[in-house]
Amino acid sequence: QVQLVESGGGLVQPGGSLRLSCAASGSIFSINDMGWYRQAPGKQRELVAYITRDFSAVYADSVKGRFTISRDNAKNTVYLQMNSLKPEDTAVYNCNANIRRVGALRAYDLWGQGTQVTVSS
C-alpha cells in the first residue's frame, strides 16, 4: 500500500512562514509530478504549486514570489515553503502525487489527508 503523509501545518501570524512536508511511502516504483492544492471554506480546491520529477515548478499566481515548492526524490518527499503568509492563504492544504507502484503498468494520483494552515493575528 502506498500513502502520502503530510506535516507542518498550523497557526501563524500574517507575514509569517510555514513549511509543509509530504512523504510518500510503500511499494513505490517511481513518482512523477508532485504538488500541493488547497481548499478554503466555501471555496473550490485550487492548485497551489506542482513540481515535476526533473524539478520544473509551476505556481498559482496568488503565491508566486512567496511560496517555493521543492522535492527530494531520494526521500520521495515534496515540500512547500510558505513565506509572507496572508489571511487569504488559510485553507486545508493537500499533497498530491502521481505514483507508479512496484509491479504496476500505470501511475495513478494519490492524495494526502490534508493539513490545516491558518493565518491569523
CSV table of C-alpha atoms in Angstrom, one decimal:
chain,number,residue,atom,x,y,z
A,1,GLN,CA,0.0,0.0,0.0
A,2,VAL,CA,1.2,3.5,-0.9
A,3,GLN,CA,0.3,6.5,1.2
A,4,LEU,CA,1.2,10.2,1.5
A,5,VAL,CA,1.7,11.7,4.9
A,6,GLU,CA,1.7,15.5,5.3
A,7,SER,CA,3.0,17.5,8.2
A,8,GLY,CA,3.9,21.1,9.0
A,9,GLY,CA,0.6,22.9,9.1
A,10,GLY,CA,-0.5,25.2,12.0
A,11,LEU,CA,-1.4,28.7,13.1
A,12,VAL,CA,0.8,31.6,12.0
A,13,GLN,CA,0.5,35.3,12.1
A,14,PRO,CA,0.3,37.3,8.9
A,15,GLY,CA,3.7,37.8,7.4
A,16,GLY,CA,5.0,34.6,9.0
A,17,SER,CA,6.3,31.4,7.4
A,18,LEU,CA,5.5,27.7,7.5
A,19,ARG,CA,7.0,24.7,5.8
A,20,LEU,CA,4.8,21.8,4.7
A,21,SER,CA,6.2,18.3,4.0
A,22,CYS,CA,4.6,15.4,2.3
A,23,ALA,CA,6.3,12.0,2.3
A,24,ALA,CA,5.3,9.0,0.1
A,25,SER,CA,5.8,5.6,1.5
A,26,GLY,CA,5.1,2.0,0.4
A,27,SER,CA,5.9,-0.1,-2.7
A,28,ILE,CA,6.9,2.8,-5.0
A,29,PHE,CA,8.5,2.3,-8.4
A,30,SER,CA,8.5,5.9,-9.4
A,31,ILE,CA,6.9,9.3,-8.7
A,32,ASN,CA,6.1,11.7,-11.5
A,33,ASP,CA,4.6,15.1,-10.7
A,34,MET,CA,4.1,16.1,-7.0
A,35,GLY,CA,2.0,19.1,-5.9
A,36,TRP,CA,0.1,21.0,-3.4
A,37,TYR,CA,-3.6,22.0,-3.5
A,38,ARG,CA,-5.6,23.9,-1.1
A,39,GLN,CA,-9.3,24.4,-0.2
A,40,ALA,CA,-10.6,27.3,1.8
A,41,PRO,CA,-14.1,27.1,3.5
A,42,GLY,CA,-16.8,27.7,0.9
A,43,LYS,CA,-14.3,27.6,-2.0
A,44,GLN,CA,-13.3,25.1,-4.6
A,45,ARG,CA,-10.0,23.3,-4.3
A,46,GLU,CA,-7.2,25.1,-6.2
A,47,LEU,CA,-3.7,24.2,-7.3
A,48,VAL,CA,-1.0,26.0,-5.3
A,49,ALA,CA,2.1,24.6,-7.0
A,50,TYR,CA,3.4,21.4,-8.6
A,51,ILE,CA,6.9,20.2,-9.4
A,52,THR,CA,8.0,17.6,-12.0
A,53,ARG,CA,10.4,14.8,-11.4
A,54,ASP,CA,13.1,16.9,-13.1
A,55,PHE,CA,12.4,19.9,-10.8
A,56,SER,CA,10.4,22.1,-13.1
A,57,ALA,CA,7.9,24.0,-11.0
A,58,VAL,CA,4.6,25.8,-11.7
A,59,TYR,CA,2.8,28.2,-9.2
A,60,ALA,CA,-0.6,29.7,-8.9
A,61,ASP,CA,-0.4,33.5,-9.5
A,62,SER,CA,-1.6,34.1,-6.0
A,63,VAL,CA,1.5,32.5,-4.4
A,64,LYS,CA,4.3,33.4,-6.9
A,65,GLY,CA,7.2,35.0,-5.1
A,66,ARG,CA,6.0,33.9,-1.7
A,67,PHE,CA,5.9,30.1,-1.9
A,68,THR,CA,8.6,27.7,-3.0
A,69,ILE,CA,8.0,24.0,-3.9
A,70,SER,CA,10.8,21.6,-3.8
A,71,ARG,CA,11.3,17.8,-3.7
A,72,ASP,CA,13.8,15.2,-2.6
A,73,ASN,CA,13.5,12.2,-5.0
A,74,ALA,CA,15.6,10.0,-2.8
A,75,LYS,CA,13.2,10.6,0.1
A,76,ASN,CA,10.0,10.6,-2.0
A,77,THR,CA,9.1,13.9,-0.4
A,78,VAL,CA,7.8,17.2,-1.6
A,79,TYR,CA,8.0,20.4,0.4
A,80,LEU,CA,6.2,23.7,0.3
A,81,GLN,CA,7.9,26.7,1.9
A,82,MET,CA,5.4,29.4,2.5
A,83,ASN,CA,6.6,32.9,3.3
A,84,SER,CA,4.8,36.2,3.7
A,85,LEU,CA,1.7,34.4,4.6
A,86,LYS,CA,-1.7,36.2,4.3
A,87,PRO,CA,-5.0,35.5,5.9
A,88,GLU,CA,-6.3,34.5,2.5
A,89,ASP,CA,-3.8,31.6,2.5
A,90,THR,CA,-5.9,30.0,5.2
A,91,ALA,CA,-7.0,26.6,3.9
A,92,VAL,CA,-6.6,22.9,4.2
A,93,TYR,CA,-3.6,22.0,2.1
A,94,ASN,CA,-3.4,18.6,0.4
A,95,CYS,CA,-0.5,16.9,-1.1
A,96,ASN,CA,-0.9,15.1,-4.5
A,97,ALA,CA,1.5,12.8,-6.2
A,98,ASN,CA,1.3,10.8,-9.5
A,99,ILE,CA,2.8,7.4,-8.4
A,100,ARG,CA,3.6,4.2,-10.1
A,101,ARG,CA,3.6,1.3,-7.7
A,102,VAL,CA,6.1,-1.6,-8.0
A,103,GLY,CA,4.6,-4.1,-10.5
A,104,ALA,CA,2.1,-1.7,-11.9
A,105,LEU,CA,1.8,-0.8,-15.5
A,106,ARG,CA,0.5,2.7,-15.0
A,107,ALA,CA,0.8,5.6,-12.5
A,108,TYR,CA,-2.2,7.0,-10.6
A,109,ASP,CA,-2.9,10.1,-8.5
A,110,LEU,CA,-2.7,9.8,-4.7
A,111,TRP,CA,-3.8,12.4,-2.2
A,112,GLY,CA,-2.7,13.1,1.4
A,113,GLN,CA,-5.1,13.5,4.3
A,114,GLY,CA,-4.7,17.3,4.4
A,115,THR,CA,-3.1,19.7,6.8
A,116,GLN,CA,-4.7,22.9,8.1
A,117,VAL,CA,-2.9,26.2,7.6
A,118,THR,CA,-4.4,29.2,9.5
A,119,VAL,CA,-3.1,32.7,9.0
A,120,SER,CA,-4.5,35.0,11.7
A,121,SER,CA,-3.4,37.6,14.2
